[in-house]
């Protein structure tokens, strides 16, 4: 709102929300300090078996010199502009230098049009999926399904893989991207739930 600025978000584990902080529940303690509940964040995990991509869309690993294009699609997909988009570019340029992180484009048709992006990070035999988003007119359930299938095809080229991702449900605003749907991953389980809180501080 006008005249306010955002403080850092706070994320509280589901189990902790049921406990008491000193003499009051955690949510009441945060509320008394100006925090409001804004999201529910769920970490979901399971196994992907090999499956072919759908015709017309495939996943291509981004080259280091494509970090600016990748970042621009990320910012567009998540509705980040201006200063936020500049910050995105700076942090993703750094992440492109990480050996454990891969950046992907979702590419459509013979013209190789990039319509979305995501990241994967592998550690301990598990692959985390992050920053999954489709940009502009490419949003829609068909493209979402095709993008998930495209990523699955690439990640399972050598066999089964265990993957996890986070899904966020906003309570005060519609998400500007497409989180992975549980309908597309029926055998996956929610292994962690956190609640996001945000505090608005008066500038004066």
mmCIF file of C-alpha atoms in Angstrom:
data_model
loop_
_atom_site.group_PDB
_atom_site.id
_atom_site.type_symbol
_atom_site.label_atom_id
_atom_site.label_comp_id
_atom_site.label_asym_id
_atom_site.label_seq_id
_atom_site.Cartn_x
_atom_site.Cartn_y
_atom_site.Cartn_z
ATOM 1 C CA UNK A 1 0.000 0.000 0.000
ATOM 2 C CA UNK A 2 1.056 3.639 -0.494
ATOM 3 C CA UNK A 3 3.220 4.940 2.324
ATOM 4 C CA UNK A 4 4.414 1.485 3.339
ATOM 5 C CA UNK A 5 7.421 -0.680 2.607
ATOM 6 C CA UNK A 6 7.857 -4.410 2.947
ATOM 7 C CA UNK A 7 10.053 -6.044 5.530
ATOM 8 C CA UNK A 8 11.605 -9.465 5.054
ATOM 9 C CA UNK A 9 9.191 -12.385 4.960
ATOM 10 C CA UNK A 10 9.141 -14.932 7.771
ATOM 11 C CA UNK A 11 8.420 -18.629 7.171
ATOM 12 C CA UNK A 12 7.176 -20.818 10.000
ATOM 13 C CA UNK A 13 7.114 -24.619 9.987
ATOM 14 C CA UNK A 14 3.636 -26.138 10.256
ATOM 15 C CA UNK A 15 4.548 -27.995 13.457
ATOM 16 C CA UNK A 16 5.869 -24.839 15.081
ATOM 17 C CA UNK A 17 2.637 -22.985 14.336
ATOM 18 C CA UNK A 18 0.866 -25.340 16.734
ATOM 19 C CA UNK A 19 3.279 -24.544 19.557
ATOM 20 C CA UNK A 20 3.451 -21.562 21.870
ATOM 21 C CA UNK A 21 6.167 -18.919 21.855
ATOM 22 C CA UNK A 22 6.684 -18.046 25.526
ATOM 23 C CA UNK A 23 3.041 -17.389 26.572
ATOM 24 C CA UNK A 24 1.261 -16.922 23.214
ATOM 25 C CA UNK A 25 0.790 -18.935 19.989
ATOM 26 C CA UNK A 26 3.340 -18.225 17.237
ATOM 27 C CA UNK A 27 0.768 -16.757 14.850
ATOM 28 C CA UNK A 28 -0.554 -14.436 17.577
ATOM 29 C CA UNK A 29 2.984 -13.359 18.419
ATOM 30 C CA UNK A 30 3.698 -12.500 14.793
ATOM 31 C CA UNK A 31 0.353 -10.750 14.373
ATOM 32 C CA UNK A 32 1.067 -8.558 17.385
ATOM 33 C CA UNK A 33 4.265 -7.464 15.666
ATOM 34 C CA UNK A 34 2.550 -6.496 12.431
ATOM 35 C CA UNK A 35 2.962 -9.706 10.425
ATOM 36 C CA UNK A 36 0.116 -11.068 8.314
ATOM 37 C CA UNK A 37 -0.238 -14.527 6.778
ATOM 38 C CA UNK A 38 0.342 -14.334 3.012
ATOM 39 C CA UNK A 39 1.174 -17.814 1.718
ATOM 40 C CA UNK A 40 1.361 -21.548 2.272
ATOM 41 C CA UNK A 41 4.490 -23.229 0.939
ATOM 42 C CA UNK A 42 4.621 -26.975 0.361
ATOM 43 C CA UNK A 43 7.708 -29.033 -0.443
ATOM 44 C CA UNK A 44 6.691 -32.054 -2.527
ATOM 45 C CA UNK A 45 8.920 -35.018 -3.398
ATOM 46 C CA UNK A 46 8.736 -38.244 -5.384
ATOM 47 C CA UNK A 47 10.280 -40.327 -8.144
ATOM 48 C CA UNK A 48 10.152 -39.723 -11.865
ATOM 49 C CA UNK A 49 10.483 -42.668 -14.233
ATOM 50 C CA UNK A 50 11.609 -42.139 -17.846
ATOM 51 C CA UNK A 51 8.922 -40.678 -20.090
ATOM 52 C CA UNK A 52 9.105 -38.987 -23.450
ATOM 53 C CA UNK A 53 8.445 -35.317 -23.949
ATOM 54 C CA UNK A 54 5.305 -34.217 -25.750
ATOM 55 C CA UNK A 55 5.664 -33.125 -29.345
ATOM 56 C CA UNK A 56 6.299 -29.431 -29.868
ATOM 57 C CA UNK A 57 8.121 -28.546 -26.651
ATOM 58 C CA UNK A 58 11.458 -29.597 -25.217
ATOM 59 C CA UNK A 59 13.850 -28.562 -22.451
ATOM 60 C CA UNK A 60 17.243 -27.170 -23.390
ATOM 61 C CA UNK A 61 20.037 -26.430 -20.926
ATOM 62 C CA UNK A 62 20.990 -22.756 -21.016
ATOM 63 C CA UNK A 63 24.530 -21.698 -21.872
ATOM 64 C CA UNK A 64 26.437 -19.301 -19.569
ATOM 65 C CA UNK A 65 26.220 -16.531 -22.173
ATOM 66 C CA UNK A 66 22.408 -16.833 -22.111
ATOM 67 C CA UNK A 67 22.027 -15.761 -18.479
ATOM 68 C CA UNK A 68 20.468 -12.409 -19.451
ATOM 69 C CA UNK A 69 17.776 -14.051 -21.597
ATOM 70 C CA UNK A 70 17.099 -16.646 -18.916
ATOM 71 C CA UNK A 71 16.790 -13.941 -16.268
ATOM 72 C CA UNK A 72 14.463 -11.843 -18.450
ATOM 73 C CA UNK A 73 12.082 -14.778 -18.896
ATOM 74 C CA UNK A 74 12.215 -15.508 -15.169
ATOM 75 C CA UNK A 75 11.370 -11.897 -14.326
ATOM 76 C CA UNK A 76 8.534 -11.830 -16.851
ATOM 77 C CA UNK A 77 7.078 -15.087 -15.604
ATOM 78 C CA UNK A 78 7.135 -13.975 -11.974
ATOM 79 C CA UNK A 79 5.888 -10.457 -12.739
ATOM 80 C CA UNK A 80 9.067 -8.714 -11.593
ATOM 81 C CA UNK A 81 9.978 -5.406 -13.240
ATOM 82 C CA UNK A 82 12.290 -2.431 -12.744
ATOM 83 C CA UNK A 83 14.613 -2.730 -9.769
ATOM 84 C CA UNK A 84 13.423 -6.268 -9.009
ATOM 85 C CA UNK A 85 14.314 -7.414 -12.537
ATOM 86 C CA UNK A 86 17.761 -5.831 -12.183
ATOM 87 C CA UNK A 87 18.310 -7.717 -8.947
ATOM 88 C CA UNK A 88 17.210 -10.929 -10.677
ATOM 89 C CA UNK A 89 19.817 -10.433 -13.403
ATOM 90 C CA UNK A 90 22.607 -9.928 -10.861
ATOM 91 C CA UNK A 91 21.786 -13.007 -8.792
ATOM 92 C CA UNK A 92 21.172 -15.322 -11.746
ATOM 93 C CA UNK A 93 24.447 -14.290 -13.329
ATOM 94 C CA UNK A 94 26.099 -15.582 -10.160
ATOM 95 C CA UNK A 95 24.078 -18.799 -10.141
ATOM 96 C CA UNK A 96 25.142 -19.555 -13.714
ATOM 97 C CA UNK A 97 28.654 -19.920 -12.308
ATOM 98 C CA UNK A 98 27.614 -22.724 -9.935
ATOM 99 C CA UNK A 99 28.621 -26.233 -10.909
ATOM 100 C CA UNK A 100 25.688 -27.792 -9.019
ATOM 101 C CA UNK A 101 22.936 -25.671 -10.601
ATOM 102 C CA UNK A 102 21.563 -26.123 -14.118
ATOM 103 C CA UNK A 103 19.372 -23.586 -15.872
ATOM 104 C CA UNK A 104 16.810 -24.719 -18.422
ATOM 105 C CA UNK A 105 14.777 -23.146 -21.193
ATOM 106 C CA UNK A 106 11.458 -24.573 -22.296
ATOM 107 C CA UNK A 107 11.633 -24.281 -26.069
ATOM 108 C CA UNK A 108 8.757 -24.506 -28.523
ATOM 109 C CA UNK A 109 8.663 -25.446 -32.200
ATOM 110 C CA UNK A 110 11.197 -25.462 -34.985
ATOM 111 C CA UNK A 111 11.839 -21.779 -34.391
ATOM 112 C CA UNK A 112 13.283 -22.660 -30.982
ATOM 113 C CA UNK A 113 11.178 -20.027 -29.181
ATOM 114 C CA UNK A 114 11.993 -19.874 -25.457
ATOM 115 C CA UNK A 115 8.691 -19.809 -23.580
ATOM 116 C CA UNK A 116 9.752 -20.501 -19.999
ATOM 117 C CA UNK A 117 12.576 -21.396 -17.629
ATOM 118 C CA UNK A 118 13.467 -23.392 -14.544
ATOM 119 C CA UNK A 119 16.491 -24.406 -12.478
ATOM 120 C CA UNK A 120 17.597 -27.752 -11.139
ATOM 121 C CA UNK A 121 20.083 -28.443 -8.366
ATOM 122 C CA UNK A 122 21.361 -31.924 -7.572
ATOM 123 C CA UNK A 123 22.725 -32.935 -4.177
ATOM 124 C CA UNK A 124 22.797 -36.256 -2.362
ATOM 125 C CA UNK A 125 21.162 -38.055 -5.280
ATOM 126 C CA UNK A 126 18.092 -35.786 -5.205
ATOM 127 C CA UNK A 127 17.235 -33.097 -7.757
ATOM 128 C CA UNK A 128 15.513 -29.925 -6.633
ATOM 129 C CA UNK A 129 13.392 -28.009 -9.149
ATOM 130 C CA UNK A 130 13.260 -24.241 -8.696
ATOM 131 C CA UNK A 131 12.158 -21.051 -10.480
ATOM 132 C CA UNK A 132 9.695 -22.894 -12.706
ATOM 133 C CA UNK A 133 7.736 -20.386 -14.771
ATOM 134 C CA UNK A 134 6.184 -19.781 -18.166
ATOM 135 C CA UNK A 135 6.193 -16.333 -19.728
ATOM 136 C CA UNK A 136 3.599 -14.180 -21.441
ATOM 137 C CA UNK A 137 1.074 -15.786 -23.767
ATOM 138 C CA UNK A 138 2.663 -19.199 -23.175
ATOM 139 C CA UNK A 139 0.897 -19.587 -19.853
ATOM 140 C CA UNK A 140 -1.776 -22.238 -19.867
ATOM 141 C CA UNK A 141 -2.388 -25.793 -18.770
ATOM 142 C CA UNK A 142 -1.306 -27.381 -22.057
ATOM 143 C CA UNK A 143 2.061 -25.637 -22.076
ATOM 144 C CA UNK A 144 2.489 -26.319 -18.368
ATOM 145 C CA UNK A 145 1.965 -30.055 -18.888
ATOM 146 C CA UNK A 146 4.271 -30.068 -21.908
ATOM 147 C CA UNK A 147 6.993 -28.216 -19.971
ATOM 148 C CA UNK A 148 6.846 -30.664 -17.064
ATOM 149 C CA UNK A 149 7.018 -33.591 -19.461
ATOM 150 C CA UNK A 150 9.940 -31.958 -21.291
ATOM 151 C CA UNK A 151 11.902 -31.503 -18.063
ATOM 152 C CA UNK A 152 11.068 -35.026 -16.937
ATOM 153 C CA UNK A 153 12.342 -36.427 -20.240
ATOM 154 C CA UNK A 154 15.689 -34.651 -19.818
ATOM 155 C CA UNK A 155 16.170 -35.518 -16.153
ATOM 156 C CA UNK A 156 15.372 -39.214 -16.665
ATOM 157 C CA UNK A 157 17.575 -39.788 -19.693
ATOM 158 C CA UNK A 158 19.742 -42.117 -17.580
ATOM 159 C CA UNK A 159 16.932 -43.677 -15.537
ATOM 160 C CA UNK A 160 14.712 -42.931 -12.565
ATOM 161 C CA UNK A 161 15.359 -39.787 -10.533
ATOM 162 C CA UNK A 162 14.106 -38.497 -7.210
ATOM 163 C CA UNK A 163 12.987 -34.889 -7.434
ATOM 164 C CA UNK A 164 11.389 -32.301 -5.191
ATOM 165 C CA UNK A 165 9.876 -28.877 -5.696
ATOM 166 C CA UNK A 166 8.037 -26.222 -3.765
ATOM 167 C CA UNK A 167 4.506 -25.047 -4.456
ATOM 168 C CA UNK A 168 3.255 -21.761 -3.064
ATOM 169 C CA UNK A 169 -0.346 -20.706 -2.593
ATOM 170 C CA UNK A 170 -0.849 -16.995 -2.080
ATOM 171 C CA UNK A 171 -3.662 -15.833 0.148
ATOM 172 C CA UNK A 172 -3.633 -12.183 -0.882
ATOM 173 C CA UNK A 173 -2.663 -12.240 -4.557
ATOM 174 C CA UNK A 174 -2.703 -14.585 -7.537
ATOM 175 C CA UNK A 175 0.648 -16.165 -8.321
ATOM 176 C CA UNK A 176 2.123 -14.768 -11.570
ATOM 177 C CA UNK A 177 3.497 -18.167 -12.574
ATOM 178 C CA UNK A 178 2.463 -21.800 -12.818
ATOM 179 C CA UNK A 179 3.487 -24.000 -9.876
ATOM 180 C CA UNK A 180 3.736 -27.685 -10.653
ATOM 181 C CA UNK A 181 0.322 -29.264 -10.201
ATOM 182 C CA UNK A 182 -0.227 -32.278 -7.907
ATOM 183 C CA UNK A 183 -2.504 -33.698 -10.625
ATOM 184 C CA UNK A 184 0.605 -34.203 -12.759
ATOM 185 C CA UNK A 185 2.539 -35.880 -9.957
ATOM 186 C CA UNK A 186 0.012 -38.211 -8.277
ATOM 187 C CA UNK A 187 2.625 -40.368 -6.526
ATOM 188 C CA UNK A 188 4.408 -37.435 -4.913
ATOM 189 C CA UNK A 189 4.093 -36.649 -1.212
ATOM 190 C CA UNK A 190 4.100 -33.364 0.653
ATOM 191 C CA UNK A 191 7.059 -33.612 3.039
ATOM 192 C CA UNK A 192 7.136 -30.089 4.448
ATOM 193 C CA UNK A 193 4.659 -27.247 4.922
ATOM 194 C CA UNK A 194 5.533 -23.716 5.960
ATOM 195 C CA UNK A 195 3.430 -20.586 6.303
ATOM 196 C CA UNK A 196 4.745 -17.281 5.002
ATOM 197 C CA UNK A 197 4.192 -14.078 6.976
ATOM 198 C CA UNK A 198 4.925 -10.524 5.834
ATOM 199 C CA UNK A 199 5.118 -7.270 7.760
ATOM 200 C CA UNK A 200 4.344 -3.851 6.310
ATOM 201 C CA UNK A 201 6.191 -1.002 7.946
ATOM 202 C CA UNK A 202 5.281 2.662 7.751
ATOM 203 C CA UNK A 203 7.949 4.715 5.997
ATOM 204 C CA UNK A 204 7.614 7.616 8.428
#
